[in-house]
Coordinates of C-alpha atoms in Angstrom, one line a residue:
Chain A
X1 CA 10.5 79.0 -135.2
X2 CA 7.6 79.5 -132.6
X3 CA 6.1 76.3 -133.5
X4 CA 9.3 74.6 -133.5
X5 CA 10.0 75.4 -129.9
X6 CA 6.4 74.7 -129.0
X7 CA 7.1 71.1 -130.4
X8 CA 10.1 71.2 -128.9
X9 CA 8.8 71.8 -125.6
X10 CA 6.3 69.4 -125.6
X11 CA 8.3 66.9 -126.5
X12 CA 10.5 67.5 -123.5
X13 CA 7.7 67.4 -121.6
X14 CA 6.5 63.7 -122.6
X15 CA 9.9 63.1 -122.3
X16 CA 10.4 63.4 -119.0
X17 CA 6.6 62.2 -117.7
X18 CA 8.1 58.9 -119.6
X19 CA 10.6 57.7 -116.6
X20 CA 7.0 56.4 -115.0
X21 CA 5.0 55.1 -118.2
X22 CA 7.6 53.2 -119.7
X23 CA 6.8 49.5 -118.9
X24 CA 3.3 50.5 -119.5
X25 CA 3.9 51.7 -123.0
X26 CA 6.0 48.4 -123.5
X27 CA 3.2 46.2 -121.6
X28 CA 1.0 47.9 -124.9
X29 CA 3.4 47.1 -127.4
X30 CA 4.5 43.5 -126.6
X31 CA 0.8 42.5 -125.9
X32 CA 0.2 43.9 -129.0
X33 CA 2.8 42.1 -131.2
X34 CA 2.2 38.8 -129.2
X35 CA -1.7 38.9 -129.9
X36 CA -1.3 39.6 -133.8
X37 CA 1.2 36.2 -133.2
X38 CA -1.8 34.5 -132.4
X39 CA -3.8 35.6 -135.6
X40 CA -1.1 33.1 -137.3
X41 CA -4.0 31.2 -138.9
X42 CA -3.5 27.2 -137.8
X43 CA -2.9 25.7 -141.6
X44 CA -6.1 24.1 -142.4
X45 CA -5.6 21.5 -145.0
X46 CA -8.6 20.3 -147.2
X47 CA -8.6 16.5 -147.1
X48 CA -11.0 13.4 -146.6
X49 CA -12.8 12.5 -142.9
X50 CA -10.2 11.8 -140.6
X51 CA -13.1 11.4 -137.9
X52 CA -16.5 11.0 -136.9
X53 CA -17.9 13.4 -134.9
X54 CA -21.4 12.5 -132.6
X55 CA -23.5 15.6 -132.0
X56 CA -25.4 16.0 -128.9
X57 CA -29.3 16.0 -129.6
X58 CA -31.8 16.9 -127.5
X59 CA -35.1 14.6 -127.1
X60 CA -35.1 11.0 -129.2
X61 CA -32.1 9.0 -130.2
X62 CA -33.0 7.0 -133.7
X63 CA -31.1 4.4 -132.1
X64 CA -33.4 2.1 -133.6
X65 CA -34.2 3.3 -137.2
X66 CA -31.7 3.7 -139.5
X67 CA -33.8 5.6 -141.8
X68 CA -35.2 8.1 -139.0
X69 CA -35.3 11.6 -140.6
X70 CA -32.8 12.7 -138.0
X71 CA -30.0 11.2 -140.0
X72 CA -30.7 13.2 -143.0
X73 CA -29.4 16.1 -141.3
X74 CA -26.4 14.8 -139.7
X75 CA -23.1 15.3 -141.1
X76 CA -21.5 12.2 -142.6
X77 CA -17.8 11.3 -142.6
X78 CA -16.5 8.9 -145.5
X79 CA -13.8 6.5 -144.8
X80 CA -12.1 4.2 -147.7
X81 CA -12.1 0.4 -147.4
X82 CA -9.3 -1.7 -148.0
X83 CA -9.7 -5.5 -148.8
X84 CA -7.9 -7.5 -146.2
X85 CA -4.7 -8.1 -147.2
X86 CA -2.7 -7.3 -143.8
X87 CA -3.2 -11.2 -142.9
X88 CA -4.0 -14.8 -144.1
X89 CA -6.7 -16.2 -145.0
X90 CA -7.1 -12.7 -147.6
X91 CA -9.1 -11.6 -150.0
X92 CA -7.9 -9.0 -152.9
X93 CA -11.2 -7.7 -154.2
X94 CA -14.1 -7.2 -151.7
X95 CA -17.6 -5.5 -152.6
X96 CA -17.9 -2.3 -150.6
X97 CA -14.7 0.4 -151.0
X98 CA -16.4 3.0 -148.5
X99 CA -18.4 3.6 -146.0
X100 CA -20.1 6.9 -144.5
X101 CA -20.6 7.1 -140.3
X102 CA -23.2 9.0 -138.4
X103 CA -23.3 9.5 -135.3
X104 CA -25.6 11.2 -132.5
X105 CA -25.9 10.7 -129.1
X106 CA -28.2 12.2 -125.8
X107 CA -25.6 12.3 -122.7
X108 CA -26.8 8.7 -122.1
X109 CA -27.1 6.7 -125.3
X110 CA -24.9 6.4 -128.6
X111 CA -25.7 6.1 -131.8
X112 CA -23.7 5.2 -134.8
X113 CA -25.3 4.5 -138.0
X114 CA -23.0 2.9 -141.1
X115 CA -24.3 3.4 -144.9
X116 CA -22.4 1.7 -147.7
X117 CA -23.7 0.0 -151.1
X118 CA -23.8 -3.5 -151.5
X119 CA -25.6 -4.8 -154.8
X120 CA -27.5 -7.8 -153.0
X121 CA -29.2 -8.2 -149.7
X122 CA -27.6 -11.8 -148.0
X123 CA -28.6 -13.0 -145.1
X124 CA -24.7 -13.1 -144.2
X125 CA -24.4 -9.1 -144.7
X126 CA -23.0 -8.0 -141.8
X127 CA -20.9 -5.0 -140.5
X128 CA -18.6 -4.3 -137.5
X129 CA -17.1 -1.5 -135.4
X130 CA -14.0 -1.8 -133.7
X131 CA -12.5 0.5 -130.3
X132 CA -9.8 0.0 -128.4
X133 CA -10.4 -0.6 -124.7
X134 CA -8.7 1.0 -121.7
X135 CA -5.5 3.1 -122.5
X136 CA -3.7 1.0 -123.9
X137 CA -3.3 0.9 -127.5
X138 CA -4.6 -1.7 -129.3
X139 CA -3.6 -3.0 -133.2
X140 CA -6.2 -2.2 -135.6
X141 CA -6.3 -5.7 -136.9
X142 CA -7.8 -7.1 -133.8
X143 CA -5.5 -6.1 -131.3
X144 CA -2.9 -8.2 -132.5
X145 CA 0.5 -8.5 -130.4
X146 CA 2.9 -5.3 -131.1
X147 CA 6.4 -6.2 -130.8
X148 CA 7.6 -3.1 -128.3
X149 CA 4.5 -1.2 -127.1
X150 CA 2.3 -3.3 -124.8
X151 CA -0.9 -3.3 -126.6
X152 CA -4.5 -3.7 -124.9
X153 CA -7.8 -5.5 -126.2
X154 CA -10.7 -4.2 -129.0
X155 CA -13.9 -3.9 -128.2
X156 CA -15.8 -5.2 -131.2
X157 CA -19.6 -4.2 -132.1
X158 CA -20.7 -6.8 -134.6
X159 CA -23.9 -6.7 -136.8
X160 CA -25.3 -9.9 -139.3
X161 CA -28.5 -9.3 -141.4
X162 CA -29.9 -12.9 -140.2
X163 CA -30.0 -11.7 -136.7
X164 CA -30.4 -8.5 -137.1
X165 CA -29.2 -7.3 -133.8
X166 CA -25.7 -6.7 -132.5
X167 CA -23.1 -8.8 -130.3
X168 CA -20.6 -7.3 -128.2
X169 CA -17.5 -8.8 -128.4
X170 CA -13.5 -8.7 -127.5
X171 CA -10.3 -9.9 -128.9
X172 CA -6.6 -9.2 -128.6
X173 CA -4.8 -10.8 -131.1
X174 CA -5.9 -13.3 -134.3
X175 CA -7.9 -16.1 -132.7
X176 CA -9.4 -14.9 -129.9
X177 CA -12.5 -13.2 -130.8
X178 CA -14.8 -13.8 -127.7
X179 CA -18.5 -13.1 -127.4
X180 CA -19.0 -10.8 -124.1
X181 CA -21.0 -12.5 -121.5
X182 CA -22.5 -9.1 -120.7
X183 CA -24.6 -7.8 -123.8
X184 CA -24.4 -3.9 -124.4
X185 CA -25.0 -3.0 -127.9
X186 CA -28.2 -3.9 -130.0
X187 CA -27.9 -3.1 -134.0
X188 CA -30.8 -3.0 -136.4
X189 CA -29.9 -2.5 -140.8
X190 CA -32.4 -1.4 -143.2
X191 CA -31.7 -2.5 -147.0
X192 CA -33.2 -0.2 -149.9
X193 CA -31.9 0.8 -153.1
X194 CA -28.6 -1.2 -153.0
X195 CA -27.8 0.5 -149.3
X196 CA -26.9 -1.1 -146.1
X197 CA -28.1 1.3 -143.5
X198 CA -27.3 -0.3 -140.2
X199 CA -27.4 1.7 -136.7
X200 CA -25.8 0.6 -133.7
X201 CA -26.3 1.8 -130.1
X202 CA -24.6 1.5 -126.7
X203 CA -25.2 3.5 -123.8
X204 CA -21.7 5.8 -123.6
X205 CA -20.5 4.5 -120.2
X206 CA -21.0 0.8 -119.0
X207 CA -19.5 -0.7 -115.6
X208 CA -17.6 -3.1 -117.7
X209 CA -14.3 -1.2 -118.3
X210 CA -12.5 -3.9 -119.1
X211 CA -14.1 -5.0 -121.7
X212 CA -16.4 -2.0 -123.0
X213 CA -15.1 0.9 -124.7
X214 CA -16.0 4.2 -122.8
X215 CA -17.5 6.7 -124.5
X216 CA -16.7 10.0 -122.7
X217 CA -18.0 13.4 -124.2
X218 CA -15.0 15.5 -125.6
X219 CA -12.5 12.7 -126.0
X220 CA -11.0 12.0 -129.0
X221 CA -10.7 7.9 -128.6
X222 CA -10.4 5.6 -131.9
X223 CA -12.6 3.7 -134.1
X224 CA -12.2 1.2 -137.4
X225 CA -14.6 -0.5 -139.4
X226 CA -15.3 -3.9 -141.0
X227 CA -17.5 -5.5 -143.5
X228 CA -18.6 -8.4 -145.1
X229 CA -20.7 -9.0 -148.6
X230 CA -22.2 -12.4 -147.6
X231 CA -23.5 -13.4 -151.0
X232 CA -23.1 -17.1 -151.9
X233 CA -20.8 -18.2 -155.1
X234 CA -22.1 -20.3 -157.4
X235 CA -19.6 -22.7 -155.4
X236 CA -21.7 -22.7 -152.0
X237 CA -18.9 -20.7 -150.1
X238 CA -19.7 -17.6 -148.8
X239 CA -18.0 -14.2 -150.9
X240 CA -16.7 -12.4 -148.2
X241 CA -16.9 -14.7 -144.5
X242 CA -13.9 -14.6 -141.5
X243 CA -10.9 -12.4 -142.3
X244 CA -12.1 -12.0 -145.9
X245 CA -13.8 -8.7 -145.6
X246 CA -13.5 -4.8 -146.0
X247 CA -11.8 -2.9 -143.6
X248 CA -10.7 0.5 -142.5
X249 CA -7.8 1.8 -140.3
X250 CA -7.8 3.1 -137.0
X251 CA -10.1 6.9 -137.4
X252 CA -11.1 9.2 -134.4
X253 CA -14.5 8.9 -133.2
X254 CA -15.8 12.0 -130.6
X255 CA -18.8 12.4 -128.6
X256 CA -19.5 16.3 -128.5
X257 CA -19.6 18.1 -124.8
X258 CA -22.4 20.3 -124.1
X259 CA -22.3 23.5 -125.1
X260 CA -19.5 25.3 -123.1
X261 CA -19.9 29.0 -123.4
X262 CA -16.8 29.9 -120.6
X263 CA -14.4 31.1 -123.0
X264 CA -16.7 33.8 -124.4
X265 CA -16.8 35.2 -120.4
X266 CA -13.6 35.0 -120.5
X267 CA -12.7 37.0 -123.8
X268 CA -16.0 39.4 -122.7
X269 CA -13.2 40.0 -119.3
X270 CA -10.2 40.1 -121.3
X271 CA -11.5 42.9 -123.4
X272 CA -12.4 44.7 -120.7
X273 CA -9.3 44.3 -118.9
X274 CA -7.3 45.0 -121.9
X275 CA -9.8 48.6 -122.8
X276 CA -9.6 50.0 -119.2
X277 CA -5.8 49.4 -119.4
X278 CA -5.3 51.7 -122.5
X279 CA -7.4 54.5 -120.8
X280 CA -5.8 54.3 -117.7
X281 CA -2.5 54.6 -119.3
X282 CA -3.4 56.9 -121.8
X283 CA -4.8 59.0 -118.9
X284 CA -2.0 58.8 -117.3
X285 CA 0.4 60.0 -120.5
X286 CA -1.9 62.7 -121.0
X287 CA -1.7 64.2 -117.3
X288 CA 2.0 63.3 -117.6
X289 CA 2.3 66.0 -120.4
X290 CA 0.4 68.7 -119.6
X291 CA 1.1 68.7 -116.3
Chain B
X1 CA 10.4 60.2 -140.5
X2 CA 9.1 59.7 -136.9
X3 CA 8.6 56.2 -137.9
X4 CA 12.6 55.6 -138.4
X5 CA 12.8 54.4 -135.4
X6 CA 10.3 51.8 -135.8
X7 CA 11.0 50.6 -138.9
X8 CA 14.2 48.6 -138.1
X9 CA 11.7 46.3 -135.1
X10 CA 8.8 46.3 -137.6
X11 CA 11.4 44.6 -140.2
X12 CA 13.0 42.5 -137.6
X13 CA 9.5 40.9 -136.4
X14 CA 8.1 40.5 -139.9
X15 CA 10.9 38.6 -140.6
X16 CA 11.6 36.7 -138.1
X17 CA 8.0 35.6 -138.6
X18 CA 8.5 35.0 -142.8
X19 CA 11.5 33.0 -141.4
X20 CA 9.7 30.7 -139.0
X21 CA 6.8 30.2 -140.9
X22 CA 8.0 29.6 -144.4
X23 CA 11.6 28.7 -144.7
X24 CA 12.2 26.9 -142.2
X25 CA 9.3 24.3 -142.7
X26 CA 10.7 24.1 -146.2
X27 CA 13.7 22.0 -144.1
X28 CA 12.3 20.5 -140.9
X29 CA 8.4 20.1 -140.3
X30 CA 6.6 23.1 -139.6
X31 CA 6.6 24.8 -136.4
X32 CA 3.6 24.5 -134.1
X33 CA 2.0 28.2 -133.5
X34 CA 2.7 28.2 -129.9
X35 CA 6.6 27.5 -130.5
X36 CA 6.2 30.9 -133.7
X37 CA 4.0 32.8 -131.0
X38 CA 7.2 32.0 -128.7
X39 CA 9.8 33.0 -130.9
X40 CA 8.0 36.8 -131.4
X41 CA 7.3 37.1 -127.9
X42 CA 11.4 36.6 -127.4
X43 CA 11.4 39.2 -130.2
X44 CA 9.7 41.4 -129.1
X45 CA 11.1 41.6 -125.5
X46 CA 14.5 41.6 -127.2
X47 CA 14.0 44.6 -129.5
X48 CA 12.5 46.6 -126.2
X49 CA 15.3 45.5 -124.2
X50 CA 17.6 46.7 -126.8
X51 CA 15.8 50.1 -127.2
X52 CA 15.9 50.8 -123.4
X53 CA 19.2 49.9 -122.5
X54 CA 20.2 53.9 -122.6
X55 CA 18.7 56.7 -121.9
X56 CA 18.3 58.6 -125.4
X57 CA 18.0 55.3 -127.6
X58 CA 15.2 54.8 -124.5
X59 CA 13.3 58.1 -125.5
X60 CA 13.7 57.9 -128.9
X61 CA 11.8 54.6 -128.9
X62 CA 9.2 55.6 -126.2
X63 CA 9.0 59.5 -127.1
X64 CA 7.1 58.5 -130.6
X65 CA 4.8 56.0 -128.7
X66 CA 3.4 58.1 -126.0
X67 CA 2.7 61.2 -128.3
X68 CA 1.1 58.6 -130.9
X69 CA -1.0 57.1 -128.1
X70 CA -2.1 60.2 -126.4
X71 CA -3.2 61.6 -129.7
X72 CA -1.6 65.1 -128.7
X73 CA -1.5 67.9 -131.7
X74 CA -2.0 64.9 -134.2
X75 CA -4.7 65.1 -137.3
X76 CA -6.1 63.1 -139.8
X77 CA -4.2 60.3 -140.8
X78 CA -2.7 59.9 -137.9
X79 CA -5.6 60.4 -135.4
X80 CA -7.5 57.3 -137.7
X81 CA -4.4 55.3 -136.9
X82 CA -4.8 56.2 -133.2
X83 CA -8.5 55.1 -132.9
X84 CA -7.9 52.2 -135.0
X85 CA -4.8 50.8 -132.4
X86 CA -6.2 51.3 -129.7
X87 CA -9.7 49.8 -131.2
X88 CA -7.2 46.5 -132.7
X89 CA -5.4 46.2 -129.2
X90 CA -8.1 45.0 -127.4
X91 CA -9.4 42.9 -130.3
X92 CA -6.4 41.1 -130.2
X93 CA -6.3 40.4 -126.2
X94 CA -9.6 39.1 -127.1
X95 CA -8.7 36.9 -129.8
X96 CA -5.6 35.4 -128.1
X97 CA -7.6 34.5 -125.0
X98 CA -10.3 32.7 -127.1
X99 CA -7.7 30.6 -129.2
X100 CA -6.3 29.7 -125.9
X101 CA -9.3 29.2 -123.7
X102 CA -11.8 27.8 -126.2
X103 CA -11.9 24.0 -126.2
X104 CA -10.3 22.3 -129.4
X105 CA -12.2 20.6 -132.1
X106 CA -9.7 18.9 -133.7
X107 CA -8.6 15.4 -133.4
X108 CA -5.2 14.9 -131.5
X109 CA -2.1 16.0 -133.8
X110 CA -0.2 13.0 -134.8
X111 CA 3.2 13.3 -135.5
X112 CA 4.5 9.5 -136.5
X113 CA 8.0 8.9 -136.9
X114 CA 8.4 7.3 -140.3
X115 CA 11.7 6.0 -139.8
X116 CA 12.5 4.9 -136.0
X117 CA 15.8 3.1 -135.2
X118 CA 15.6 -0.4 -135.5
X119 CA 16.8 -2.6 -133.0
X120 CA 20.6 -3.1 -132.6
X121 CA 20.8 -6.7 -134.0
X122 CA 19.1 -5.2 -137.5
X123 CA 21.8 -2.6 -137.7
X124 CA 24.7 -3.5 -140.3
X125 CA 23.2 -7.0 -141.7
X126 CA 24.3 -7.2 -145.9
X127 CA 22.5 -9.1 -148.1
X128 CA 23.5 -12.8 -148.0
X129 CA 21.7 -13.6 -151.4
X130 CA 24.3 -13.0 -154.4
X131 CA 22.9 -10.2 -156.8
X132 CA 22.4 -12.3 -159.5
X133 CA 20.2 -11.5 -162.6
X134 CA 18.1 -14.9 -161.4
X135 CA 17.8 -13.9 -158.0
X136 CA 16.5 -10.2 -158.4
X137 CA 14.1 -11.8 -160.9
X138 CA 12.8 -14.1 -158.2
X139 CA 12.3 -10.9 -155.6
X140 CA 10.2 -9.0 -158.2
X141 CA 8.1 -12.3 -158.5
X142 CA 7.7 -13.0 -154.8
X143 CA 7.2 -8.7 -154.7
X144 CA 4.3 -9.1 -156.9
X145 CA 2.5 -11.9 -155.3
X146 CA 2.4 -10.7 -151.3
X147 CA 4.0 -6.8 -151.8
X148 CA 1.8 -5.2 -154.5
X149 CA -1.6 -5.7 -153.3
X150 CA -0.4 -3.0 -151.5
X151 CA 2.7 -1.4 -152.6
X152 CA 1.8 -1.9 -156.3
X153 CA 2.5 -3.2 -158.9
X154 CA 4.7 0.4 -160.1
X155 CA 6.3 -0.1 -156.6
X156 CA 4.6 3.7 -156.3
X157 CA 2.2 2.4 -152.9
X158 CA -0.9 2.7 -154.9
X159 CA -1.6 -1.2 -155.2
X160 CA -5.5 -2.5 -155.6
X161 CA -5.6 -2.5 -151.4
X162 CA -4.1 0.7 -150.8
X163 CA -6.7 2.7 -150.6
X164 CA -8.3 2.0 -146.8
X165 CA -4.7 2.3 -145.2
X166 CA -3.8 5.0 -142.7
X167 CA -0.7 5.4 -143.0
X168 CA -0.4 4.4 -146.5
X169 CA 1.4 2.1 -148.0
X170 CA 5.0 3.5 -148.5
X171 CA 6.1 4.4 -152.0
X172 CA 9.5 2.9 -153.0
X173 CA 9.7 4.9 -155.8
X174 CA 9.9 7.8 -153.5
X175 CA 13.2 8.9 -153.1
X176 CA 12.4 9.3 -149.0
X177 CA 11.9 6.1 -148.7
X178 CA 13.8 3.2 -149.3
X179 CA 16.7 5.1 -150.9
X180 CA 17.6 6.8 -147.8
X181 CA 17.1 3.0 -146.1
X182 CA 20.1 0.3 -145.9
X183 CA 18.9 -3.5 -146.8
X184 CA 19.6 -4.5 -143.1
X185 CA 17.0 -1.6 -142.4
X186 CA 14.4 -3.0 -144.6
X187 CA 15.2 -6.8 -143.3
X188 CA 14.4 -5.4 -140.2
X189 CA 10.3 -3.9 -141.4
X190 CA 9.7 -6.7 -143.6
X191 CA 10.1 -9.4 -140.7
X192 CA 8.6 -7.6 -138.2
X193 CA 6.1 -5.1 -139.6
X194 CA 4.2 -2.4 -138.6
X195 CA 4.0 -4.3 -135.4
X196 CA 7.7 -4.7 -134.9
X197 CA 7.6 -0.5 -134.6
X198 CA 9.2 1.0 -131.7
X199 CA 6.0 3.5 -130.2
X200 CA 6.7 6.8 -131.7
X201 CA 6.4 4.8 -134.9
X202 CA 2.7 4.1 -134.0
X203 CA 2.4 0.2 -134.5
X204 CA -1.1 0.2 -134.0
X205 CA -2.3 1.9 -137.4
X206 CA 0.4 0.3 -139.5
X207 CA -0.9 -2.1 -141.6
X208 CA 2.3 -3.4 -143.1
X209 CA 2.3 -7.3 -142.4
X210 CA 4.8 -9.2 -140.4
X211 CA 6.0 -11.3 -143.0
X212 CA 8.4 -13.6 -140.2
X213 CA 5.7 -15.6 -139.9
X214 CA 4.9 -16.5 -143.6
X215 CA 8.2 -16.0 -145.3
X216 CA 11.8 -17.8 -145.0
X217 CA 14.3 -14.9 -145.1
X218 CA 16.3 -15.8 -147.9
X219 CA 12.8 -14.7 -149.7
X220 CA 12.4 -11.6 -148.3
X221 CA 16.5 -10.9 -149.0
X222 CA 15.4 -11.8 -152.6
X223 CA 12.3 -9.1 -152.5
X224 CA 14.9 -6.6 -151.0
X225 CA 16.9 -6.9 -153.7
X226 CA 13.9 -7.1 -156.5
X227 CA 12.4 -3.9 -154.6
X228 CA 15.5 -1.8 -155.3
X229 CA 15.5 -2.8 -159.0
X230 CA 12.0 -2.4 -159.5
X231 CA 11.6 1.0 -158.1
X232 CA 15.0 1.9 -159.5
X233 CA 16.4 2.8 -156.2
X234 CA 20.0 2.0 -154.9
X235 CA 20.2 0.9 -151.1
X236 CA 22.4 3.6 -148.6
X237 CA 25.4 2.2 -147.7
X238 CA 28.1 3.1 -145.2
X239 CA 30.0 6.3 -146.5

């Protein structure tokens, strides 16, 4: 009986110390609730690349050496090929059916570096990359006229093995692929072992924004590949030449920030915040019942 | 029997939580976590409205709370689950403010709309071309020279070209596509292709052609009509 009264009684007590801690004890409960909300794990799905992702490095860009030792230990995304079939002149079989993408760059300089297989070495090998320019979007196959969206122009980064080297290039819409007057991107491809690896390089920014994709560190902006097997058929014409080539659709292409530690100050406050709270509180209940 | 009171809210949440995040995505697209995290937070302010809207239901929601928190004349068990809440509380503040402070890795969400109104003059067109035996013979052949390379061959979207195209190739076979589509409907994509999309259809990564400028439309009424029979799919028509 004793001990039931005793209970009793300080029960009573809390009671009554509770007309001042309430929204406190509530402010503990909610927060509590809504922060195991946020433990809802976001679904991750497994599934193939959706985009390539450019770490920063520190020190030398192998913007000029596709087989720079660098590469072996960046990530590479895989993306599928399609044979052009979206437009005329097309082409139901082409040569290469993926391609993997690389990327690095230093703050200044970009580099993206393309690998697929391709049986022969032509000198009419060649590879492109495709942006949009601006915000407005831009068709995949060459910016080509949308019907209700206003679209914008591609910025096209175009590599051929008898060259060698890179030209920068616009077009928005079938027919009016234009060679920039203003050079930007150089390219170099290395063949060995049935592999095209061919690196090309831009710096991120140029003052050209209307023709130049802008490469901005932390934005998500879109990229699409191209390429052509040049071999020559027994009949003279090329295999793969114009609109008969490999391509991709539209994938996202990133250029990591630096390194932004803020959030970890800010959960290093919010812990604190959120640890000081409960004493004070609890502090407060306990005075609250023995008082 | 102290947690009586509790158990009813604890329910409530859990399941309000089930509800959001599994059965409803199993009829609309799933809920992004902010709109979930939402939902609980409305919850959760409703259950301690509830609870304190009179005095005694007030103290027999709070009276449990502050003698579990203070940790008075408790033992064992329940002294572990004292330490361990107040250890998980500010854990959690932690957590939430990274998830919502740290900057996101992940591409930009896309949520397409696969089937966008078409424009009013595609709305309530029928099929000019007689269904004859002759003339859905003659779609299936036109389907198989310019469709399949894509679509395939098994109308199923897995044609020779497919594989490079984000969004894919639709599958007619599928009974969310065409079968939930009127002929005027797909008059209307096969002229104007995945340029011909309104925006929230996302012309720009389509890679469905605009066959206006290659093919008369008597043809593509024909491949309408050899598409249906070949994927063994009946058009929707007006109830």
């Amino acid at each position: 009986m004793a001990v039931f009264q005793a209970v009793r009684a300080n029960q009573e007590e809390s009671m009554r110390t509770l007309g001042q801690v309430k929204p406190w004890c509530a402010g503990i409960l909610v927060g509590t609730v809504l922060a195991a909300g946020s433990l809802v794990p976001s679904s991750g799905f497994a599934q193939e690349s959706v985009s390539v992702r450019a770490a920063l490095v520190k020190g030398a860009l192998p913007a000029d050496d596709p087989s720079a030792s660098a590469w072996n230990s960046t990530p590479a995304s895989e993306f599928p090929m399609s044979p052009q079939v979206h437009w005329p002149n097309r082409i139901q079989e082409v040569t290469v059916k993926s391609v993997k993408v690389r990327a690095l760059h230093d703050g200044q300089q970009i580099a993206v570096l393309l690998e697929y297989e391709d049986p022969s070495q032509d000198p009419d090998d060649a590879a492109g990359l495709e942006f949009m320019v601006g915000d407005k979007k831009a068709h995949f196959a060459h910016g080509q006229p949308m019907a209700q969206v206003q679209g914008g122009p591609v910025n096209i980064w175009y590599w051929k093995n008898k060259d060698n080297n890179a030209l920068d290039m616009n077009a928005q819409g079938f027919g009016s692929l234009k060679v920039q007057d203003q050079q930007d991107v150089k390219a170099k491809g290395v063949y060995q072992n049935g592999t095209w690896k061919v690196v090309f390089s831009r710096a991120l920014s140029t003052p050209d924004v209307e023709h130049d994709t802008q490469i901005k560190p932390g934005d998500f902006i879109n990229i699409a590949f191209a390429i052509w097997d040049g071999k020559k058929l027994e009949s003279g014409d090329l295999k793969e030449k114009g609109s008969q080539k490999a391509v991709s659709s539209w994938w996202y292409f990133r250029a990591d920030p630096p390194p932004d530690y803020s959030a970890y100050y800010y959960v290093a406050l919010a812990v604190g915040l959120a640890a000081g709270f409960q004493f004070v509180i609890i502090r407060k209940l306990k005075k609250g019942a023995t008082s | 029997m102290k947690g009586g009171v509790f158990l009813k809210p604890a329910i409530l949440i859990v399941g309000v939580y089930v509800f959001l995040k599994i059965v409803l995505p199993l009829f609309t697209a799933p809920l992004p976590a902010s709109l979930i995290f939402l939902y609980l937070a409305l919850t959760t302010t409703g259950i301690v409205i509830f609870a304190t809207l009179s005095g005694p239901s007030t103290d027999a929601f709070f009276g449990p709370i502050v003698r579990f928190l203070t940790g008075e004349g408790q033992g064992g068990a329940a002294q572990g689950a004292r330490i361990a809440v107040l250890l998980l509380f500010p854990v959690l503040v932690g957590w939430q403010t990274y998830t919502s402070t740290a900057p996101s890795d992940q591409p930009p969400a896309e949520n397409r709309t696969i089937h966008p109104a078409p424009p009013g003059e595609y709305t309530g067109l029928s099929n000019p071309v007689p269904n004859t035996p002759e003339n859905v013979m003659t779609g299936k052949g036109l389907y198989a020279a310019f469709c399949s390379p894509c679509h395939g061959g098994n109308f199923d979207g897995k044609g020779p070209a497919s594989r490079g195209f984000n969004p894919p190739p639709a599958n007619f076979s599928d009974p969310t596509t065409i079968a939930m589509l009127q002929e005027s409907y797909l008059f209307w994509r096969i002229k104007k292709g995945g340029v011909g999309l309104p925006i929230e259809g996302m012309p720009w990564k389509s890679a469905m052609p605009r066959w206006e400028v290659e093919l008369p439309d008597e043809w593509i009424w024909k491949i309408i009509m050899g598409e249906y029979d070949g994927a063994h799919q009946k058009p929707r028509t007006w109830e």
